[in-house]
Coordinates of C-alpha atoms and ligand atoms in Angstrom, one line a residue:
M25 CA 17.2 -5.4 -13.8
E26 CA 17.5 -3.3 -16.9
N27 CA 14.3 -1.3 -16.9
N28 CA 14.9 1.8 -14.9
L29 CA 11.4 2.2 -13.7
A30 CA 11.1 -1.4 -12.6
K31 CA 14.3 -0.9 -10.6
K32 CA 12.9 2.2 -8.9
I33 CA 9.7 0.3 -8.0
V34 CA 11.7 -2.6 -6.6
D35 CA 13.6 -0.2 -4.4
F36 CA 10.4 1.5 -3.3
I37 CA 8.8 -1.8 -2.4
H38 CA 11.9 -2.8 -0.5
Q39 CA 11.8 0.4 1.6
S40 CA 8.1 0.0 2.3
P41 CA 7.5 -3.3 4.3
S42 CA 4.6 -1.9 6.2
P43 CA 1.9 0.8 5.6
Y44 CA 3.9 3.2 7.9
H45 CA 7.0 2.6 5.9
T46 CA 5.1 3.2 2.7
I47 CA 4.2 6.7 3.9
K48 CA 7.8 7.2 5.1
S49 CA 9.1 6.3 1.7
L50 CA 6.7 8.6 0.0
K51 CA 7.6 11.4 2.4
S52 CA 11.3 11.1 1.4
K53 CA 10.4 10.8 -2.3
F54 CA 8.3 14.1 -2.2
E55 CA 10.9 15.9 0.0
E56 CA 13.6 15.0 -2.5
A57 CA 11.4 16.6 -5.2
Y58 CA 11.1 19.8 -3.1
F59 CA 7.5 19.3 -1.9
R60 CA 7.0 21.0 1.4
E61 CA 5.3 19.3 4.3
V62 CA 2.2 21.1 5.6
A63 CA 0.8 19.9 9.0
E64 CA -2.8 18.9 9.1
D65 CA -3.6 21.8 11.5
E66 CA -1.4 24.4 9.7
D67 CA -3.1 27.5 8.3
V68 CA -3.3 27.0 4.5
A69 CA -5.0 30.3 3.7
F70 CA -1.7 31.8 2.4
L71 CA -0.3 28.8 0.5
R72 CA 1.3 30.1 -2.7
P73 CA 1.3 28.1 -5.9
G74 CA 3.8 25.3 -5.3
K75 CA 4.3 21.8 -4.2
Y76 CA 3.1 20.4 -0.8
F77 CA 2.3 17.3 1.1
T78 CA 0.5 16.4 4.2
I79 CA 0.4 13.3 6.3
R80 CA -2.3 11.9 8.6
D81 CA -1.4 9.6 11.5
Q82 CA 1.8 8.2 9.8
R83 CA -0.5 6.1 7.5
A84 CA -2.0 8.3 4.8
L85 CA -0.4 11.0 2.6
I86 CA -1.7 13.6 0.2
A87 CA 0.8 15.4 -2.1
F88 CA -0.4 18.2 -4.2
T89 CA 0.7 20.9 -6.6
L90 CA -1.1 24.2 -6.5
S91 CA -1.4 26.4 -9.5
A92 CA -2.2 30.1 -9.6
A93 CA -5.4 29.4 -11.7
P94 CA -8.7 29.5 -9.7
L95 CA -9.7 26.0 -8.7
E96 CA -13.3 26.5 -9.7
E97 CA -12.1 27.1 -13.3
E98 CA -9.3 24.6 -13.6
G99 CA -10.7 21.8 -11.4
I100 CA -8.3 19.2 -9.8
R101 CA -6.6 16.2 -11.2
F102 CA -6.6 13.4 -8.6
I103 CA -4.8 10.1 -8.5
G104 CA -5.6 7.8 -5.5
T105 CA -4.0 4.6 -4.3
H106 CA -3.6 2.5 -1.1
G107 CA -0.4 1.7 0.6
D108 CA -1.5 -1.4 2.6
S109 CA -1.3 -5.0 1.5
P110 CA -2.8 -8.3 2.8
S111 CA -0.5 -9.6 5.5
L112 CA -0.1 -11.3 8.9
K113 CA -0.2 -9.0 11.9
L114 CA 1.2 -9.8 15.3
K115 CA -1.5 -10.3 18.0
P116 CA -1.2 -8.1 21.2
N117 CA 0.1 -11.1 23.3
A118 CA 2.3 -12.4 20.5
M119 CA 4.5 -14.9 22.4
I120 CA 3.5 -18.5 22.1
F121 CA 5.8 -20.9 24.0
D122 CA 5.8 -24.6 24.2
R123 CA 8.5 -26.7 25.7
S124 CA 10.7 -26.4 22.6
H125 CA 9.5 -23.6 20.4
L126 CA 8.7 -19.9 20.4
Q127 CA 6.0 -18.9 17.9
F128 CA 4.3 -15.6 17.2
G129 CA 0.5 -15.4 17.3
V130 CA -0.8 -13.6 14.2
E131 CA -4.1 -12.3 12.9
V132 CA -4.8 -12.3 9.2
Y133 CA -5.0 -8.7 7.8
G134 CA -7.1 -8.4 4.6
G135 CA -7.5 -11.3 2.2
P136 CA -4.1 -12.9 1.5
I137 CA -3.7 -16.2 -0.4
L138 CA -2.7 -18.1 2.7
S139 CA -1.0 -20.9 0.9
S140 CA 1.5 -18.5 -0.6
W141 CA 2.8 -17.6 2.9
F142 CA 4.2 -21.0 3.6
D143 CA 8.0 -21.8 3.5
R144 CA 9.1 -18.2 2.9
P145 CA 11.7 -16.2 4.8
L146 CA 9.6 -13.7 6.7
S147 CA 10.7 -10.5 8.4
L148 CA 8.8 -8.1 10.6
A149 CA 8.1 -4.4 10.2
G150 CA 5.7 -1.7 11.6
K151 CA 5.4 0.6 14.5
L152 CA 6.2 0.3 18.2
T153 CA 4.8 2.8 20.8
Y154 CA 7.0 2.8 23.8
L155 CA 7.7 4.6 27.1
N156 CA 11.2 6.1 27.3
N157 CA 13.4 6.6 30.3
H158 CA 11.8 10.0 30.9
D159 CA 8.4 8.5 31.0
Q160 CA 7.4 9.9 27.6
L161 CA 5.4 8.0 25.0
K162 CA 7.3 7.7 21.7
N163 CA 6.6 6.1 18.3
L164 CA 9.2 4.1 16.5
L165 CA 9.1 2.7 13.0
I166 CA 11.0 -0.6 12.9
D167 CA 12.1 -3.0 10.1
F168 CA 13.9 -6.1 11.2
K169 CA 15.4 -6.5 7.7
Q170 CA 16.2 -10.1 8.4
A171 CA 14.3 -13.3 8.1
V172 CA 13.0 -13.9 11.6
A173 CA 10.0 -16.2 11.1
I174 CA 8.8 -19.0 8.9
I175 CA 5.5 -20.9 8.4
P176 CA 6.7 -24.3 7.6
S177 CA 4.5 -26.7 5.5
V178 CA 3.7 -30.0 7.0
A179 CA 5.4 -32.9 5.1
I180 CA 3.2 -34.6 2.6
H181 CA 4.2 -38.0 4.2
L182 CA 2.3 -36.9 7.3
Y183 CA -0.5 -35.1 5.5
R184 CA -1.5 -37.0 2.3
E185 CA -4.4 -34.6 1.6
A186 CA -2.0 -31.7 1.1
N187 CA -2.8 -31.5 -2.7
E188 CA -6.5 -32.2 -2.5
N189 CA -9.3 -29.8 -1.5
R190 CA -7.2 -28.3 1.3
T191 CA -8.5 -25.7 3.6
I192 CA -6.2 -23.7 5.8
N193 CA -7.1 -22.9 9.3
K194 CA -6.0 -19.3 10.1
Q195 CA -5.6 -19.8 13.8
K196 CA -3.8 -23.2 13.8
E197 CA -1.8 -23.3 10.6
M198 CA -0.6 -19.7 10.0
T199 CA 1.4 -19.4 13.2
P200 CA 5.0 -18.8 12.3
L201 CA 8.0 -20.4 14.0
V202 CA 10.6 -17.9 15.3
A203 CA 13.0 -19.9 17.5
T204 CA 13.8 -23.0 19.4
I205 CA 13.9 -22.2 23.1
K206 CA 17.3 -23.8 23.4
N207 CA 18.9 -21.4 21.0
L208 CA 16.9 -18.4 22.1
K209 CA 18.3 -18.9 25.6
H210 CA 21.8 -19.2 24.1
K211 CA 21.4 -16.1 22.0
F212 CA 19.6 -13.9 24.6
P213 CA 20.7 -15.3 28.0
T214 CA 19.6 -12.2 30.0
L215 CA 16.0 -12.7 28.8
F216 CA 15.8 -15.9 30.8
A217 CA 17.9 -14.8 33.8
N218 CA 14.9 -15.1 36.2
N219 CA 13.8 -18.4 34.7
N220 CA 10.5 -17.0 33.4
N221 CA 9.7 -16.7 29.7
P222 CA 10.3 -13.2 28.5
S223 CA 7.5 -10.9 27.4
F224 CA 7.2 -9.6 23.8
S225 CA 8.3 -6.2 25.0
E226 CA 11.4 -7.7 26.7
L227 CA 12.3 -9.8 23.6
I228 CA 12.0 -6.9 21.2
K229 CA 14.0 -4.6 23.4
E230 CA 16.7 -7.1 23.7
Y231 CA 16.6 -7.9 20.0
L232 CA 17.0 -4.2 19.2
S233 CA 20.0 -3.8 21.5
V234 CA 21.8 -7.0 20.8
L235 CA 21.5 -6.8 17.0
N236 CA 22.0 -3.0 17.1
L237 CA 19.3 -2.4 14.5
N238 CA 19.8 0.9 12.9
V239 CA 16.8 2.7 14.5
N240 CA 16.5 6.3 15.6
L241 CA 15.5 6.4 19.3
E242 CA 15.9 10.2 19.5
G243 CA 18.5 9.8 22.2
N244 CA 16.1 7.9 24.4
D245 CA 16.2 4.4 25.6
I246 CA 13.1 2.1 25.5
K247 CA 11.9 1.5 29.0
E248 CA 8.9 -0.5 28.0
I249 CA 7.1 -1.3 24.7
L250 CA 3.4 -0.6 25.3
A251 CA 1.9 -1.2 21.9
H252 CA 2.9 -2.7 18.6
D253 CA 1.6 -2.9 15.1
L254 CA 4.0 -5.2 13.4
R255 CA 3.4 -7.2 10.2
L256 CA 5.2 -10.2 8.7
Y257 CA 6.5 -9.6 5.2
D258 CA 8.3 -11.7 2.6
I259 CA 11.9 -10.6 2.6
E260 CA 13.0 -12.2 -0.7
M261 CA 14.1 -9.7 -3.3
P262 CA 11.9 -9.3 -6.4
A263 CA 12.9 -11.2 -9.5
V264 CA 12.6 -10.6 -13.3
V265 CA 11.1 -13.7 -14.9
G266 CA 10.4 -14.9 -18.4
L267 CA 12.3 -15.8 -21.6
S268 CA 12.0 -12.2 -22.7
D269 CA 12.7 -10.7 -19.2
E270 CA 9.3 -9.2 -19.2
F271 CA 7.6 -10.1 -15.9
I272 CA 8.3 -8.7 -12.5
L273 CA 7.7 -11.0 -9.5
A274 CA 7.5 -9.1 -6.2
T275 CA 5.7 -8.9 -2.9
R276 CA 3.1 -6.2 -2.3
L277 CA 2.7 -5.1 -6.0
D278 CA -0.9 -4.6 -4.9
N279 CA -0.8 -1.7 -4.4
L280 CA 2.8 -0.4 -4.0
L281 CA 3.2 -0.6 -7.8
S282 CA 0.4 1.9 -8.4
T283 CA 1.4 4.0 -5.5
F284 CA 4.9 4.4 -6.9
L285 CA 3.6 5.1 -10.4
A286 CA 1.2 7.7 -9.1
A287 CA 3.7 9.5 -7.0
E288 CA 6.2 9.4 -9.8
A289 CA 3.7 10.9 -12.2
L290 CA 3.0 13.8 -9.9
I291 CA 6.7 14.5 -9.4
T292 CA 7.9 14.0 -13.0
S293 CA 5.0 15.5 -14.9
N294 CA 5.8 19.0 -13.6
T295 CA 2.1 19.7 -14.2
P296 CA 1.2 23.3 -14.3
H297 CA -2.3 22.4 -13.0
T298 CA -3.5 21.8 -9.5
S299 CA -3.1 18.1 -9.0
F300 CA -3.4 15.7 -6.0
F301 CA -2.0 12.3 -5.2
V302 CA -3.5 10.5 -2.2
C303 CA -2.3 7.3 -0.7
Y304 CA -4.7 5.7 1.9
D305 CA -4.4 2.9 4.4
H306 CA -6.9 0.2 5.2
E307 CA -8.2 -0.5 1.7
E308 CA -7.7 -4.2 2.2
I309 CA -10.0 -4.2 5.1
G310 CA -12.8 -2.0 3.7
S311 CA -11.4 1.6 4.0
E312 CA -13.5 2.4 7.1
S313 CA -11.1 4.5 9.2
N314 CA -9.7 8.0 9.6
V315 CA -6.8 7.0 7.2
G316 CA -9.0 4.9 4.8
A317 CA -10.8 6.2 1.7
Q318 CA -14.1 6.3 3.7
G319 CA -12.5 8.7 6.2
T320 CA -12.3 12.5 5.9
F321 CA -8.6 13.0 5.1
L322 CA -9.1 14.1 1.5
T323 CA -12.3 16.1 2.1
D324 CA -10.8 17.9 5.1
T325 CA -7.7 18.8 3.1
L326 CA -9.7 20.0 0.1
K327 CA -12.1 22.1 2.2
R328 CA -9.3 23.9 3.9
L329 CA -7.8 24.7 0.5
I330 CA -11.0 25.6 -1.3
N331 CA -12.5 27.6 1.5
S332 CA -9.3 29.6 1.8
S333 CA -9.0 30.4 -1.9
S334 CA -9.7 34.1 -2.6
S335 CA -12.9 33.8 -4.6
S336 CA -14.5 31.3 -2.3
N337 CA -18.2 31.0 -1.7
K338 CA -20.4 28.2 -0.4
N339 CA -20.8 26.5 -3.8
N340 CA -17.2 26.5 -4.6
F341 CA -16.5 22.9 -3.4
N342 CA -19.1 21.5 -5.8
K343 CA -18.0 23.8 -8.6
V344 CA -14.4 22.6 -8.2
M345 CA -15.4 18.9 -8.1
M346 CA -17.6 19.3 -11.2
R347 CA -14.5 20.3 -13.1
S348 CA -12.3 17.6 -11.6
L349 CA -11.5 13.9 -12.3
F350 CA -10.3 11.3 -9.9
V351 CA -8.3 8.3 -11.2
S352 CA -8.3 5.4 -8.7
I353 CA -5.4 3.1 -9.5
D354 CA -5.1 -0.4 -8.2
N355 CA -4.0 -3.7 -9.7
A356 CA -6.3 -5.3 -12.3
H357 CA -6.9 -9.0 -13.1
A358 CA -4.9 -10.2 -16.1
I359 CA -6.2 -13.4 -17.6
H360 CA -4.5 -16.5 -16.2
P361 CA -3.6 -18.9 -19.0
N362 CA -4.4 -21.9 -16.7
Y363 CA -7.8 -20.5 -15.7
K364 CA -9.1 -18.7 -18.8
E365 CA -12.7 -19.6 -17.9
L366 CA -12.6 -17.2 -15.0
H367 CA -12.7 -14.2 -17.3
D368 CA -15.4 -12.9 -19.5
P369 CA -14.3 -14.1 -23.0
E370 CA -14.5 -10.6 -24.5
H371 CA -12.6 -8.9 -21.7
T372 CA -9.2 -10.7 -21.3
P373 CA -6.4 -8.3 -20.3
I374 CA -3.0 -9.8 -20.6
L375 CA 0.3 -8.9 -18.9
N376 CA 2.2 -6.3 -20.9
G377 CA -0.9 -5.5 -22.9
G378 CA -1.3 -2.0 -21.4
P379 CA -3.1 -0.5 -18.4
V380 CA -6.6 -1.8 -17.7
L381 CA -9.9 0.1 -17.3
K382 CA -12.1 -1.6 -14.7
V383 CA -15.9 -1.4 -15.2
N384 CA -18.7 -2.8 -13.1
S385 CA -22.4 -2.2 -13.4
N386 CA -22.9 -2.5 -9.6
F387 CA -20.3 0.2 -9.1
R388 CA -17.8 -1.9 -7.3
Y389 CA -15.4 -0.1 -9.6
A390 CA -16.1 3.6 -9.9
T391 CA -15.7 4.1 -13.7
T392 CA -18.3 6.6 -14.9
P393 CA -18.9 6.9 -18.7
E394 CA -17.1 10.2 -18.6
G395 CA -14.2 8.6 -16.7
E396 CA -14.0 5.9 -19.3
A397 CA -14.0 8.4 -22.2
F398 CA -11.3 10.4 -20.5
F399 CA -9.2 7.3 -20.1
K400 CA -9.5 6.4 -23.8
Y401 CA -8.7 10.0 -24.7
F402 CA -5.5 10.1 -22.5
A403 CA -4.4 6.7 -23.9
K404 CA -4.7 8.0 -27.5
K405 CA -2.8 11.2 -26.6
A406 CA -0.1 9.2 -24.8
D407 CA -0.1 6.6 -27.6
V408 CA -0.3 3.6 -25.4
P409 CA -2.5 0.5 -25.7
I410 CA -5.2 -0.1 -23.1
Q411 CA -7.4 -3.0 -22.1
T412 CA -10.7 -3.4 -20.3
F413 CA -11.8 -5.6 -17.5
V414 CA -15.3 -6.5 -16.5
S415 CA -16.0 -9.6 -14.5
R416 CA -18.0 -12.5 -15.7
S417 CA -21.8 -11.9 -15.1
D418 CA -21.9 -15.0 -12.9
K419 CA -19.0 -13.8 -10.7
P420 CA -18.7 -11.0 -8.2
C421 CA -15.7 -8.7 -8.5
G422 CA -13.4 -7.0 -6.0
S423 CA -13.5 -3.3 -5.2
T424 CA -11.2 -0.3 -4.8
I425 CA -11.2 3.1 -3.1
G426 CA -13.0 4.5 -6.2
P427 CA -16.6 4.1 -5.1
S428 CA -16.0 5.8 -1.7
I429 CA -14.4 8.7 -3.4
N430 CA -17.1 9.1 -6.0
R431 CA -19.8 9.2 -3.2
Q432 CA -17.9 11.6 -1.0
L433 CA -16.7 14.2 -3.5
N434 CA -19.3 14.1 -6.2
V435 CA -16.5 13.9 -8.7
N436 CA -16.1 12.0 -12.0
T437 CA -14.1 8.8 -11.3
L438 CA -12.4 6.0 -13.1
D439 CA -10.8 2.8 -11.9
I440 CA -7.7 1.6 -13.7
G441 CA -4.8 -0.7 -12.9
V442 CA -1.7 -2.6 -14.1
P443 CA -2.7 -6.1 -15.2
T444 CA -1.5 -8.5 -12.5
L445 CA -1.5 -12.3 -11.8
S446 CA -1.4 -13.9 -8.4
M447 CA -3.1 -10.9 -6.8
H448 CA -3.0 -11.1 -3.0
S449 CA -0.3 -13.8 -3.1
A450 CA 2.8 -13.1 -1.0
R451 CA 4.5 -12.7 -4.5
E452 CA 2.6 -11.1 -7.3
L453 CA 3.3 -10.9 -11.0
A454 CA 3.1 -7.9 -13.4
G455 CA 4.5 -7.0 -16.8
I456 CA 7.4 -4.6 -17.1
D457 CA 6.1 -3.0 -20.3
D458 CA 2.9 -1.9 -18.4
L459 CA 4.9 0.2 -16.0
N460 CA 6.0 2.8 -18.5
S461 CA 2.7 2.8 -20.4
T462 CA 0.7 3.4 -17.2
L463 CA 3.1 6.1 -16.1
S464 CA 2.7 7.8 -19.4
I465 CA -1.1 7.8 -19.2
L466 CA -1.0 9.2 -15.7
T467 CA 1.4 11.9 -16.8
T468 CA -0.8 12.8 -19.8
F469 CA -3.8 13.1 -17.4
L470 CA -2.0 15.4 -15.0
K471 CA -1.0 17.8 -17.8
E472 CA -4.5 17.9 -19.3
K473 CA -5.7 21.5 -19.4
S474 CA -9.5 21.1 -19.1
L475 CA -11.5 18.4 -17.6
K476 CA -14.8 20.1 -18.4
I477 CA -17.4 18.0 -20.3
Ligands
ZN518 ZN1 -5.4 -3.2 -4.1

């Protein structure tokens, strides 16, 4: 892969197979750039100008640069994304045995294109909460890093309707196969020593010890796994596609692509202005949680900072927000050459045509007129092409974290994104040229001196 930015994004996606791992990857990225971690309950009254980040519940992260200028004069430059993606999540009692097979029971998380999950090598990643040998509860992030599951298609000879008006039953058809009992007994004989089928906790414990996965148990052994939040993910490496090497095909581009670009912009811009990057969880399921955009993570963090700044008074929060701008970045719908009729004919963003401004009169996208104007102004300054998406009037559109932010903060907002095809497929497609142009607009925004209108 020749494009350096694309290469970095591929690495980032590879390191981030679950929302927990996304935050872990971001944490290392910001630490490498000398951002200092501030705990959510740490006193921030004496924070000096500098670079910081804070994490909530291992699932959401805010990184920020503080300038010496008063916030109520300078305002704040915000970029927001989400680190979760549609996926298949293991159910609490995940083990499904029949006489010959072991399968894992899964719930569908968010809105994946289910058909795209068939016949792929799938791995598992997420968080375990376990009891150690000292009877203490511990968390452990875990990534199996090998293909351990597959959802096989049924042969067309047995299912002649496979290509016609097919519906997919989430309970029956999405259950992955993980082993035959015969070979599971052969590989993990101790699990079947008492002739009972092992529990999920026993299986995972054994798997961890037999395969010696490189995990940090802080010197403690796992006595019992009490809870798990594990997702299946496509383990295939991303690919560059096209006669002109211009497309990137990868899993979880929505929204790890924007998450990477936003973090990269904050780090590489070296902005002298107070700027925030926030990465939420739970966007794919409506953002309604303590780590989602409808939660209080950002407002809590802002209030701590604004109330502790020297010239604070009661109206400061609003004053600061009135001089601020929030860019919500999430993938945008490129026009699909086989389905051109799905787009409004005057709004047809293409791959590699530049970042897309998303507009919706029902405010499913949070682009305000001022937000739109700023976007066009930044694009001019950065000298990059831009495109606009509005859905057909007879079709609803998706949404983003933008509207929740606009409502909570009383701030000008805009929704943008890298044009993408196959959104919510297990493998999504974006244009490599759009990576640099999007980064360049974000960087221009973070360096902008005044956001006053
Ligand atoms: Zn998204």
